[in-house]
PDB file of C-alpha atoms and ligand atoms in Angstrom:
ATOM      1  CA  MET U   1       5.250  10.794  14.894  1.00 83.00           C
ATOM      2  CA  ARG U   2       4.432   8.482  11.870  1.00 97.00           C
ATOM      3  CA  LYS U   3       5.081  10.095   8.387  1.00 98.00           C
ATOM      4  CA  TYR U   4       2.524   9.463   6.142  1.00 98.00           C
ATOM      5  CA  LEU U   5       2.965   7.543   2.980  1.00 98.00           C
ATOM      6  CA  MET U   6       0.876   7.650  -0.290  1.00 98.00           C
ATOM      7  CA  ALA U   7       1.157   4.674  -2.480  1.00 98.00           C
ATOM      8  CA  GLY U   8      -0.462   4.628  -5.987  1.00 98.00           C
ATOM      9  CA  ASN U   9      -1.775   1.056  -7.239  1.00 98.00           C
ATOM     10  CA  TRP U  10      -1.634   1.131 -10.760  1.00 98.00           C
ATOM     11  CA  LYS U  11      -2.751  -1.721 -10.857  1.00 98.00           C
ATOM     12  CA  MET U  12      -3.023  -3.472 -14.732  1.00 98.00           C
ATOM     13  CA  ASN U  13      -2.807  -0.539 -16.318  1.00 98.00           C
ATOM     14  CA  LYS U  14      -0.084   1.717 -18.178  1.00 98.00           C
ATOM     15  CA  THR U  15       2.209   0.628 -21.142  1.00 98.00           C
ATOM     16  CA  ILE U  16       5.653   1.600 -21.019  1.00 98.00           C
ATOM     17  CA  PRO U  17       5.758   4.598 -22.733  1.00 98.00           C
ATOM     18  CA  GLU U  18       2.659   5.886 -20.329  1.00 98.00           C
ATOM     19  CA  ALA U  19       4.436   4.535 -17.105  1.00 98.00           C
ATOM     20  CA  ILE U  20       7.275   6.999 -18.442  1.00 98.00           C
ATOM     21  CA  ALA U  21       4.989   9.487 -19.306  1.00 98.00           C
ATOM     22  CA  LEU U  22       2.809   9.489 -15.849  1.00 98.00           C
ATOM     23  CA  SER U  23       6.026   9.141 -13.894  1.00 98.00           C
ATOM     24  CA  GLN U  24       7.758  12.077 -15.727  1.00 98.00           C
ATOM     25  CA  GLN U  25       4.730  13.964 -15.011  1.00 98.00           C
ATOM     26  CA  LEU U  26       4.954  12.832 -11.564  1.00 98.00           C
ATOM     27  CA  CYS U  27       8.583  14.345 -11.278  1.00 97.00           C
ATOM     28  CA  ASN U  28       7.937  17.133 -12.939  1.00 97.00           C
ATOM     29  CA  TYR U  29       5.629  18.225  -9.820  1.00 97.00           C
ATOM     30  CA  TYR U  30       7.339  17.050  -7.348  1.00 96.00           C
ATOM     31  CA  ASN U  31       8.996  19.637  -4.839  1.00 93.00           C
ATOM     32  CA  ARG U  32      10.382  19.845  -1.432  1.00 93.00           C
ATOM     33  CA  GLU U  33       7.040  19.975   0.123  1.00 95.00           C
ATOM     34  CA  TRP U  34       6.601  16.511  -0.875  1.00 96.00           C
ATOM     35  CA  ASP U  35       9.218  15.433   1.321  1.00 95.00           C
ATOM     36  CA  LYS U  36       6.893  15.767   4.291  1.00 97.00           C
ATOM     37  CA  VAL U  37       5.343  12.397   2.619  1.00 98.00           C
ATOM     38  CA  ASP U  38       6.821   9.184   1.613  1.00 98.00           C
ATOM     39  CA  VAL U  39       5.318   8.467  -1.800  1.00 98.00           C
ATOM     40  CA  VAL U  40       5.502   5.447  -3.600  1.00 98.00           C
ATOM     41  CA  LEU U  41       4.298   4.064  -6.647  1.00 98.00           C
ATOM     42  CA  CYS U  42       3.384   0.611  -7.311  1.00 99.00           C
ATOM     43  CA  VAL U  43       3.599  -0.203 -10.947  1.00 98.00           C
ATOM     44  CA  PRO U  44       3.000  -3.096 -13.260  1.00 98.00           C
ATOM     45  CA  ALA U  45       5.993  -5.624 -13.170  1.00 98.00           C
ATOM     46  CA  ILE U  46       6.758  -4.490 -16.784  1.00 98.00           C
ATOM     47  CA  ASP U  47       7.069  -0.917 -16.138  1.00 98.00           C
ATOM     48  CA  ILE U  48       9.167  -1.249 -13.190  1.00 98.00           C
ATOM     49  CA  LYS U  49      12.440  -0.952 -14.962  1.00 98.00           C
ATOM     50  CA  SER U  50      11.108   2.213 -17.030  1.00 98.00           C
ATOM     51  CA  VAL U  51       9.995   4.097 -14.252  1.00 98.00           C
ATOM     52  CA  HIS U  52      13.238   3.483 -12.111  1.00 98.00           C
ATOM     53  CA  THR U  53      14.909   4.805 -14.702  1.00 97.00           C
ATOM     54  CA  VAL U  54      12.957   8.047 -14.641  1.00 98.00           C
ATOM     55  CA  LEU U  55      13.103   8.397 -11.091  1.00 97.00           C
ATOM     56  CA  ASP U  56      16.741   7.595 -10.641  1.00 95.00           C
ATOM     57  CA  PHE U  57      17.528  10.135 -13.610  1.00 94.00           C
ATOM     58  CA  ASP U  58      15.369  12.814 -11.718  1.00 89.00           C
ATOM     59  CA  LYS U  59      16.807  12.487  -8.159  1.00 90.00           C
ATOM     60  CA  THR U  60      13.080  12.839  -6.401  1.00 92.00           C
ATOM     61  CA  ASP U  61      12.693  10.685  -3.291  1.00 94.00           C
ATOM     62  CA  ILE U  62       9.751   9.207  -4.915  1.00 97.00           C
ATOM     63  CA  GLU U  63       9.985   5.408  -4.423  1.00 98.00           C
ATOM     64  CA  LEU U  64       9.169   2.407  -6.361  1.00 98.00           C
ATOM     65  CA  GLY U  65       6.869  -0.977  -5.377  1.00 98.00           C
ATOM     66  CA  ALA U  66       5.518  -4.212  -7.093  1.00 98.00           C
ATOM     67  CA  GLN U  67       2.154  -5.408  -6.835  1.00 98.00           C
ATOM     68  CA  ASN U  68       2.786  -8.618  -6.023  1.00 98.00           C
ATOM     69  CA  VAL U  69       5.675 -10.958  -5.558  1.00 98.00           C
ATOM     70  CA  HIS U  70       6.378 -14.737  -5.133  1.00 98.00           C
ATOM     71  CA  GLN U  71       7.768 -16.047  -2.406  1.00 97.00           C
ATOM     72  CA  GLU U  72      10.657 -18.189  -3.294  1.00 98.00           C
ATOM     73  CA  PRO U  73      14.069 -16.343  -4.758  1.00 97.00           C
ATOM     74  CA  SER U  74      13.630 -18.136  -8.444  1.00 98.00           C
ATOM     75  CA  GLY U  75      12.822 -21.744  -9.697  1.00 98.00           C
ATOM     76  CA  ALA U  76      10.191 -23.156 -11.960  1.00 98.00           C
ATOM     77  CA  TYR U  77       7.416 -21.183 -11.545  1.00 98.00           C
ATOM     78  CA  THR U  78       6.411 -19.435 -14.672  1.00 98.00           C
ATOM     79  CA  GLY U  79       4.909 -16.338 -15.024  1.00 97.00           C
ATOM     80  CA  GLU U  80       5.832 -14.726 -11.318  1.00 98.00           C
ATOM     81  CA  ILE U  81       8.647 -12.795 -10.444  1.00 98.00           C
ATOM     82  CA  SER U  82      11.082 -13.101  -7.271  1.00 98.00           C
ATOM     83  CA  ILE U  83      12.073 -11.003  -4.673  1.00 98.00           C
ATOM     84  CA  PRO U  84      15.612 -10.662  -6.146  1.00 98.00           C
ATOM     85  CA  MET U  85      14.349  -9.454  -9.348  1.00 98.00           C
ATOM     86  CA  ILE U  86      11.859  -6.448  -7.749  1.00 98.00           C
ATOM     87  CA  LYS U  87      14.548  -5.338  -5.376  1.00 98.00           C
ATOM     88  CA  ASP U  88      17.500  -5.812  -8.238  1.00 98.00           C
ATOM     89  CA  ALA U  89      15.114  -3.145 -10.396  1.00 98.00           C
ATOM     90  CA  GLY U  90      14.966  -0.746  -7.760  1.00 98.00           C
ATOM     91  CA  CYS U  91      11.760  -1.837  -5.737  1.00 98.00           C
ATOM     92  CA  THR U  92      11.824  -1.043  -2.078  1.00 98.00           C
ATOM     93  CA  TYR U  93       7.946  -1.320  -1.570  1.00 98.00           C
ATOM     94  CA  CYS U  94       6.048  -4.290  -2.657  1.00 98.00           C
ATOM     95  CA  ILE U  95       2.041  -4.818  -1.951  1.00 98.00           C
ATOM     96  CA  VAL U  96       0.823  -8.058  -0.886  1.00 98.00           C
ATOM     97  CA  GLY U  97      -2.541  -9.777  -0.367  1.00 98.00           C
ATOM     98  CA  HIS U  98      -4.446  -7.189  -2.612  1.00 98.00           C
ATOM     99  CA  SER U  99      -7.784  -8.280  -2.160  1.00 97.00           C
ATOM    100  CA  GLU U 100      -8.007  -8.714  -6.358  1.00 97.00           C
ATOM    101  CA  ARG U 101      -5.185 -10.961  -5.711  1.00 98.00           C
ATOM    102  CA  ARG U 102      -6.966 -12.942  -2.856  1.00 98.00           C
ATOM    103  CA  GLU U 103     -10.116 -12.809  -5.152  1.00 96.00           C
ATOM    104  CA  TYR U 104      -9.441 -13.381  -8.426  1.00 97.00           C
ATOM    105  CA  PHE U 105      -5.956 -15.359  -7.895  1.00 97.00           C
ATOM    106  CA  GLY U 106      -6.730 -17.377  -4.750  1.00 97.00           C
ATOM    107  CA  GLU U 107      -4.226 -15.856  -2.475  1.00 98.00           C
ATOM    108  CA  THR U 108      -4.752 -17.271   0.994  1.00 98.00           C
ATOM    109  CA  ASP U 109      -3.823 -16.055   4.114  1.00 98.00           C
ATOM    110  CA  GLU U 110      -1.008 -18.585   4.409  1.00 98.00           C
ATOM    111  CA  ASP U 111       0.583 -17.194   0.931  1.00 98.00           C
ATOM    112  CA  VAL U 112       0.040 -13.821   2.295  1.00 98.00           C
ATOM    113  CA  ASN U 113       2.112 -14.448   5.271  1.00 98.00           C
ATOM    114  CA  LEU U 114       5.402 -15.969   3.662  1.00 98.00           C
ATOM    115  CA  LYS U 115       5.303 -13.071   1.344  1.00 98.00           C
ATOM    116  CA  VAL U 116       5.454 -10.752   4.111  1.00 98.00           C
ATOM    117  CA  LYS U 117       7.907 -13.259   5.746  1.00 98.00           C
ATOM    118  CA  GLU U 118      10.168 -13.327   2.955  1.00 98.00           C
ATOM    119  CA  LEU U 119       9.795  -9.302   2.145  1.00 98.00           C
ATOM    120  CA  VAL U 120      10.912  -8.262   5.520  1.00 98.00           C
ATOM    121  CA  LEU U 121      13.972 -10.699   5.413  1.00 98.00           C
ATOM    122  CA  ASN U 122      15.003  -9.095   2.277  1.00 98.00           C
ATOM    123  CA  LYS U 123      14.518  -5.289   3.493  1.00 98.00           C
ATOM    124  CA  VAL U 124      11.568  -4.664   1.262  1.00 98.00           C
ATOM    125  CA  ASN U 125       8.989  -3.085   2.653  1.00 98.00           C
ATOM    126  CA  ALA U 126       5.322  -5.137   2.536  1.00 98.00           C
ATOM    127  CA  ILE U 127       2.218  -2.686   1.645  1.00 99.00           C
ATOM    128  CA  VAL U 128      -0.330  -5.930   3.138  1.00 98.00           C
ATOM    129  CA  CYS U 129      -3.880  -5.388   2.147  1.00 98.00           C
ATOM    130  CA  VAL U 130      -6.787  -6.387   4.300  1.00 98.00           C
ATOM    131  CA  GLY U 131     -10.292  -6.075   4.250  1.00 98.00           C
ATOM    132  CA  GLU U 132     -14.098  -6.987   4.302  1.00 97.00           C
ATOM    133  CA  SER U 133     -16.509  -7.580   1.615  1.00 95.00           C
ATOM    134  CA  LEU U 134     -19.841  -5.957   1.902  1.00 93.00           C
ATOM    135  CA  ASN U 135     -21.114  -8.972   3.515  1.00 93.00           C
ATOM    136  CA  VAL U 136     -19.277  -9.372   6.437  1.00 96.00           C
ATOM    137  CA  ARG U 137     -19.361  -5.672   7.367  1.00 95.00           C
ATOM    138  CA  ASP U 138     -23.463  -5.922   6.850  1.00 92.00           C
ATOM    139  CA  SER U 139     -22.913  -8.844   9.035  1.00 95.00           C
ATOM    140  CA  GLU U 140     -20.918  -6.570  11.463  1.00 96.00           C
ATOM    141  CA  ARG U 141     -18.203  -9.002  11.397  1.00 97.00           C
ATOM    142  CA  HIS U 142     -15.832  -6.539   9.852  1.00 98.00           C
ATOM    143  CA  ILE U 143     -13.427  -6.042  13.036  1.00 98.00           C
ATOM    144  CA  GLU U 144     -12.876  -9.777  13.707  1.00 98.00           C
ATOM    145  CA  PHE U 145     -12.535 -10.482  10.355  1.00 98.00           C
ATOM    146  CA  VAL U 146      -9.821  -7.778   9.340  1.00 98.00           C
ATOM    147  CA  THR U 147      -8.077  -8.268  12.591  1.00 98.00           C
ATOM    148  CA  ALA U 148      -7.645 -12.319  11.723  1.00 98.00           C
ATOM    149  CA  GLN U 149      -6.148 -11.211   8.669  1.00 98.00           C
ATOM    150  CA  VAL U 150      -3.619  -8.726  10.305  1.00 98.00           C
ATOM    151  CA  ARG U 151      -2.557 -11.755  13.045  1.00 98.00           C
ATOM    152  CA  ALA U 152      -2.170 -14.261   9.871  1.00 98.00           C
ATOM    153  CA  ALA U 153      -0.395 -11.822   7.831  1.00 98.00           C
ATOM    154  CA  LEU U 154       1.854 -11.258  10.354  1.00 98.00           C
ATOM    155  CA  ALA U 155       2.632 -14.562  11.825  1.00 98.00           C
ATOM    156  CA  GLY U 156       5.875 -15.628  12.748  1.00 98.00           C
ATOM    157  CA  LEU U 157       7.142 -12.139  12.153  1.00 98.00           C
ATOM    158  CA  ASP U 158       9.783 -10.078  14.761  1.00 98.00           C
ATOM    159  CA  VAL U 159       8.949  -7.359  16.327  1.00 98.00           C
ATOM    160  CA  GLU U 160      12.079  -5.617  14.450  1.00 97.00           C
ATOM    161  CA  ASP U 161      10.521  -6.984  11.241  1.00 98.00           C
ATOM    162  CA  LEU U 162       7.559  -4.199  11.594  1.00 98.00           C
ATOM    163  CA  ASP U 163       9.785  -1.149  10.677  1.00 97.00           C
ATOM    164  CA  LYS U 164       9.613  -2.944   7.507  1.00 98.00           C
ATOM    165  CA  VAL U 165       5.743  -3.740   7.432  1.00 98.00           C
ATOM    166  CA  VAL U 166       2.499  -1.264   6.203  1.00 98.00           C
ATOM    167  CA  VAL U 167      -0.761  -2.301   6.828  1.00 98.00           C
ATOM    168  CA  ALA U 168      -4.012  -1.126   4.465  1.00 98.00           C
ATOM    169  CA  TYR U 169      -7.188  -1.255   5.088  1.00 98.00           C
ATOM    170  CA  GLU U 170      -9.211  -1.601   2.247  1.00 98.00           C
ATOM    171  CA  PRO U 171     -12.848  -2.668   2.494  1.00 97.00           C
ATOM    172  CA  ILE U 172     -13.313  -4.774  -0.886  1.00 96.00           C
ATOM    173  CA  TRP U 173     -16.609  -2.812  -1.003  1.00 94.00           C
ATOM    174  CA  ALA U 174     -15.180   0.806  -1.707  1.00 92.00           C
ATOM    175  CA  ILE U 175     -12.454  -0.280  -4.168  1.00 91.00           C
ATOM    176  CA  GLY U 176     -12.827   1.039  -7.388  1.00 82.00           C
ATOM    177  CA  THR U 177     -16.396   1.678  -6.753  1.00 84.00           C
ATOM    178  CA  GLY U 178     -16.519   5.684  -5.999  1.00 79.00           C
ATOM    179  CA  ARG U 179     -17.893   4.416  -2.653  1.00 81.00           C
ATOM    180  CA  THR U 180     -15.701   5.504   0.166  1.00 84.00           C
ATOM    181  CA  ALA U 181     -16.122   4.310   4.264  1.00 90.00           C
ATOM    182  CA  THR U 182     -16.895   7.287   6.009  1.00 96.00           C
ATOM    183  CA  PRO U 183     -13.592   8.829   7.884  1.00 97.00           C
ATOM    184  CA  GLU U 184     -15.215   7.073  11.352  1.00 97.00           C
ATOM    185  CA  GLN U 185     -15.756   3.872   9.685  1.00 97.00           C
ATOM    186  CA  ALA U 186     -12.360   3.222   8.369  1.00 98.00           C
ATOM    187  CA  GLU U 187     -10.886   5.022  11.919  1.00 98.00           C
ATOM    188  CA  GLU U 188     -12.588   2.130  13.527  1.00 98.00           C
ATOM    189  CA  VAL U 189     -11.089  -0.584  11.417  1.00 98.00           C
ATOM    190  CA  CYS U 190      -7.707   1.177  11.268  1.00 98.00           C
ATOM    191  CA  ALA U 191      -7.596   1.431  15.122  1.00 98.00           C
ATOM    192  CA  ALA U 192      -8.639  -1.975  15.729  1.00 98.00           C
ATOM    193  CA  ILE U 193      -5.323  -3.533  13.094  1.00 98.00           C
ATOM    194  CA  ARG U 194      -2.943  -1.205  15.153  1.00 98.00           C
ATOM    195  CA  ALA U 195      -4.728  -2.443  18.495  1.00 98.00           C
ATOM    196  CA  THR U 196      -4.189  -6.030  17.495  1.00 98.00           C
ATOM    197  CA  ILE U 197      -0.493  -5.184  16.106  1.00 98.00           C
ATOM    198  CA  ALA U 198       0.004  -4.001  20.170  1.00 98.00           C
ATOM    199  CA  GLY U 199      -1.652  -7.204  21.190  1.00 98.00           C
ATOM    200  CA  SER U 200       1.090  -9.431  19.131  1.00 97.00           C
ATOM    201  CA  PHE U 201       3.886  -7.422  19.546  1.00 98.00           C
ATOM    202  CA  THR U 202       4.215  -4.635  21.550  1.00 98.00           C
ATOM    203  CA  GLN U 203       2.462  -0.986  21.927  1.00 98.00           C
ATOM    204  CA  GLU U 204       5.666   0.905  21.032  1.00 97.00           C
ATOM    205  CA  ALA U 205       6.128  -1.100  17.395  1.00 97.00           C
ATOM    206  CA  ALA U 206       1.768  -0.523  17.239  1.00 98.00           C
ATOM    207  CA  ASP U 207       2.717   3.261  17.520  1.00 98.00           C
ATOM    208  CA  SER U 208       5.306   3.083  14.935  1.00 98.00           C
ATOM    209  CA  VAL U 209       3.525   1.081  12.003  1.00 98.00           C
ATOM    210  CA  ARG U 210       2.122   2.637   9.515  1.00 98.00           C
ATOM    211  CA  VAL U 211      -1.901   1.771   8.919  1.00 98.00           C
ATOM    212  CA  LEU U 212      -2.900   3.469   5.562  1.00 98.00           C
ATOM    213  CA  TYR U 213      -7.083   3.528   3.821  1.00 98.00           C
ATOM    214  CA  GLY U 214      -7.632   2.775   0.417  1.00 97.00           C
ATOM    215  CA  GLY U 215     -10.959   2.646  -1.049  1.00 95.00           C
ATOM    216  CA  SER U 216     -12.051   5.277  -3.600  1.00 94.00           C
ATOM    217  CA  MET U 217      -9.680   7.908  -2.033  1.00 96.00           C
ATOM    218  CA  ASN U 218     -10.190  11.214  -3.925  1.00 96.00           C
ATOM    219  CA  GLN U 219      -9.315  14.822  -3.747  1.00 96.00           C
ATOM    220  CA  GLY U 220     -13.076  14.815  -2.259  1.00 96.00           C
ATOM    221  CA  ASN U 221     -12.291  12.928   0.904  1.00 96.00           C
ATOM    222  CA  VAL U 222      -8.408  12.929   1.662  1.00 98.00           C
ATOM    223  CA  ASP U 223      -8.497  15.771   4.007  1.00 98.00           C
ATOM    224  CA  SER U 224     -11.389  13.984   6.423  1.00 98.00           C
ATOM    225  CA  LEU U 225      -9.754  10.314   6.151  1.00 98.00           C
ATOM    226  CA  LEU U 226      -5.962  12.015   6.910  1.00 98.00           C
ATOM    227  CA  ALA U 227      -7.394  13.705   9.643  1.00 98.00           C
ATOM    228  CA  MET U 228      -8.103  10.592  11.877  1.00 98.00           C
ATOM    229  CA  GLN U 229      -5.501   9.520  14.632  1.00 98.00           C
ATOM    230  CA  ASP U 230      -4.613   6.079  13.107  1.00 98.00           C
ATOM    231  CA  ILE U 231      -4.779   6.959   9.282  1.00 98.00           C
ATOM    232  CA  ASP U 232      -1.458   7.574   8.390  1.00 98.00           C
ATOM    233  CA  GLY U 233      -1.996   8.079   4.516  1.00 98.00           C
ATOM    234  CA  GLY U 234      -3.276   6.317   1.586  1.00 98.00           C
ATOM    235  CA  LEU U 235      -3.452   3.411  -1.133  1.00 98.00           C
ATOM    236  CA  VAL U 236      -4.417   4.642  -4.214  1.00 98.00           C
ATOM    237  CA  GLY U 237      -6.024   2.808  -7.555  1.00 97.00           C
ATOM    238  CA  GLY U 238      -7.651   5.255 -10.062  1.00 97.00           C
ATOM    239  CA  ALA U 239      -6.946   8.421  -8.316  1.00 97.00           C
ATOM    240  CA  SER U 240      -3.163   7.910  -8.738  1.00 98.00           C
ATOM    241  CA  LEU U 241      -3.727   6.752 -12.911  1.00 98.00           C
ATOM    242  CA  ASP U 242      -3.613  10.482 -13.802  1.00 98.00           C
ATOM    243  CA  ALA U 243      -0.399  13.050 -12.446  1.00 98.00           C
ATOM    244  CA  ASN U 244      -2.627  15.786 -11.523  1.00 98.00           C
ATOM    245  CA  SER U 245      -5.170  14.077  -9.361  1.00 98.00           C
ATOM    246  CA  PHE U 246      -2.469  12.266  -7.327  1.00 98.00           C
ATOM    247  CA  LYS U 247      -0.426  15.400  -6.800  1.00 98.00           C
ATOM    248  CA  GLN U 248      -3.794  16.785  -5.266  1.00 98.00           C
ATOM    249  CA  LEU U 249      -3.668  13.592  -2.878  1.00 98.00           C
ATOM    250  CA  ILE U 250       0.198  13.866  -1.934  1.00 98.00           C
ATOM    251  CA  GLU U 251      -0.386  17.790  -0.961  1.00 98.00           C
ATOM    252  CA  ALA U 252      -2.976  17.075   0.950  1.00 98.00           C
ATOM    253  CA  ALA U 253      -1.068  14.818   2.629  1.00 98.00           C
ATOM    254  CA  ALA U 254       2.047  17.399   3.180  1.00 98.00           C
ATOM    255  CA  LYS U 255      -0.648  19.562   4.430  1.00 97.00           C
ATOM    256  CA  ALA U 256      -1.700  16.915   6.966  1.00 97.00           C
ATOM    257  CA  SER U 257       1.808  16.956   8.034  1.00 95.00           C
TER     258      SER U 257
HETATM  259  C1  PEP Z 301      -6.873  -0.494  -4.664  1.00 84.37           C
HETATM  260  O1  PEP Z 301      -6.684  -1.011  -5.407  1.00 84.37           O
HETATM  261  O2  PEP Z 301      -5.965  -0.614  -3.653  1.00 84.37           O
HETATM  262  C2  PEP Z 301      -7.679   0.851  -4.352  1.00 84.37           C
HETATM  263  C3  PEP Z 301      -7.885   1.342  -3.474  1.00 84.37           C
HETATM  264  O3  PEP Z 301      -8.337   1.218  -5.587  1.00 84.37           O
HETATM  265  P1  PEP Z 301      -9.140   2.612  -5.738  1.00 84.37           P
HETATM  266  O4  PEP Z 301      -8.341   3.725  -4.968  1.00 84.37           O
HETATM  267  O5  PEP Z 301      -9.508   2.987  -7.190  1.00 84.37           O
HETATM  268  O6  PEP Z 301     -10.409   2.123  -5.123  1.00 84.37           O
END
């Protein structure tokens, strides 16, 4: 039985005081029902320490994640942060290969693969993002495209490493656009991702790996998306920036559990 995971991606939002306020509000909302769901806040690097202090003080099970990391443990990489740094600051998760990083910062499948390998080696959960552009979707090559991204991201991993991997299917045309994939469109790709993992590793591993949907998830569509067999939660951008709206999504996942 896979446990739902609801991960908030704050992107480049929230100053330190705002991050403290938002995480504190979520801690105030937290109740035992939320234990049915894994909840993670993927916050800007500068907010990690402060949010960790809030989460630690309130003793909830809400976990903390980074949004990107460099694969080298240290060195002359101005502006980057390393896995030992995020781990030391309290992160148990890290997003890798978000489409915005691929598009605006030139991250390649090879970069994503290096980061995933180092994260699992360091026992940090990798939320590996994959997803097609509208062009690819319109030309009906989305399954081929996304499954190739999955194979590239997970290349060279051992089957045991997969318990530190979450895959997030995020069609680029649905991110921040208010245009959500239909549950059937999302399910088709999430099922193909699981089948790809079964083909590259084992069916047992594929049955345990969590596959999330991301792309304008909100209160209006969360129930129908989570009702799909191969969707095990959400990577949530916009709707995670407000405590009340993210709470509604977490509670929808708890109810669906
Ligand atoms: C995201 O950034 O991963 C995302 C899914 O954003 P949004 O929910 O705003 O579409």
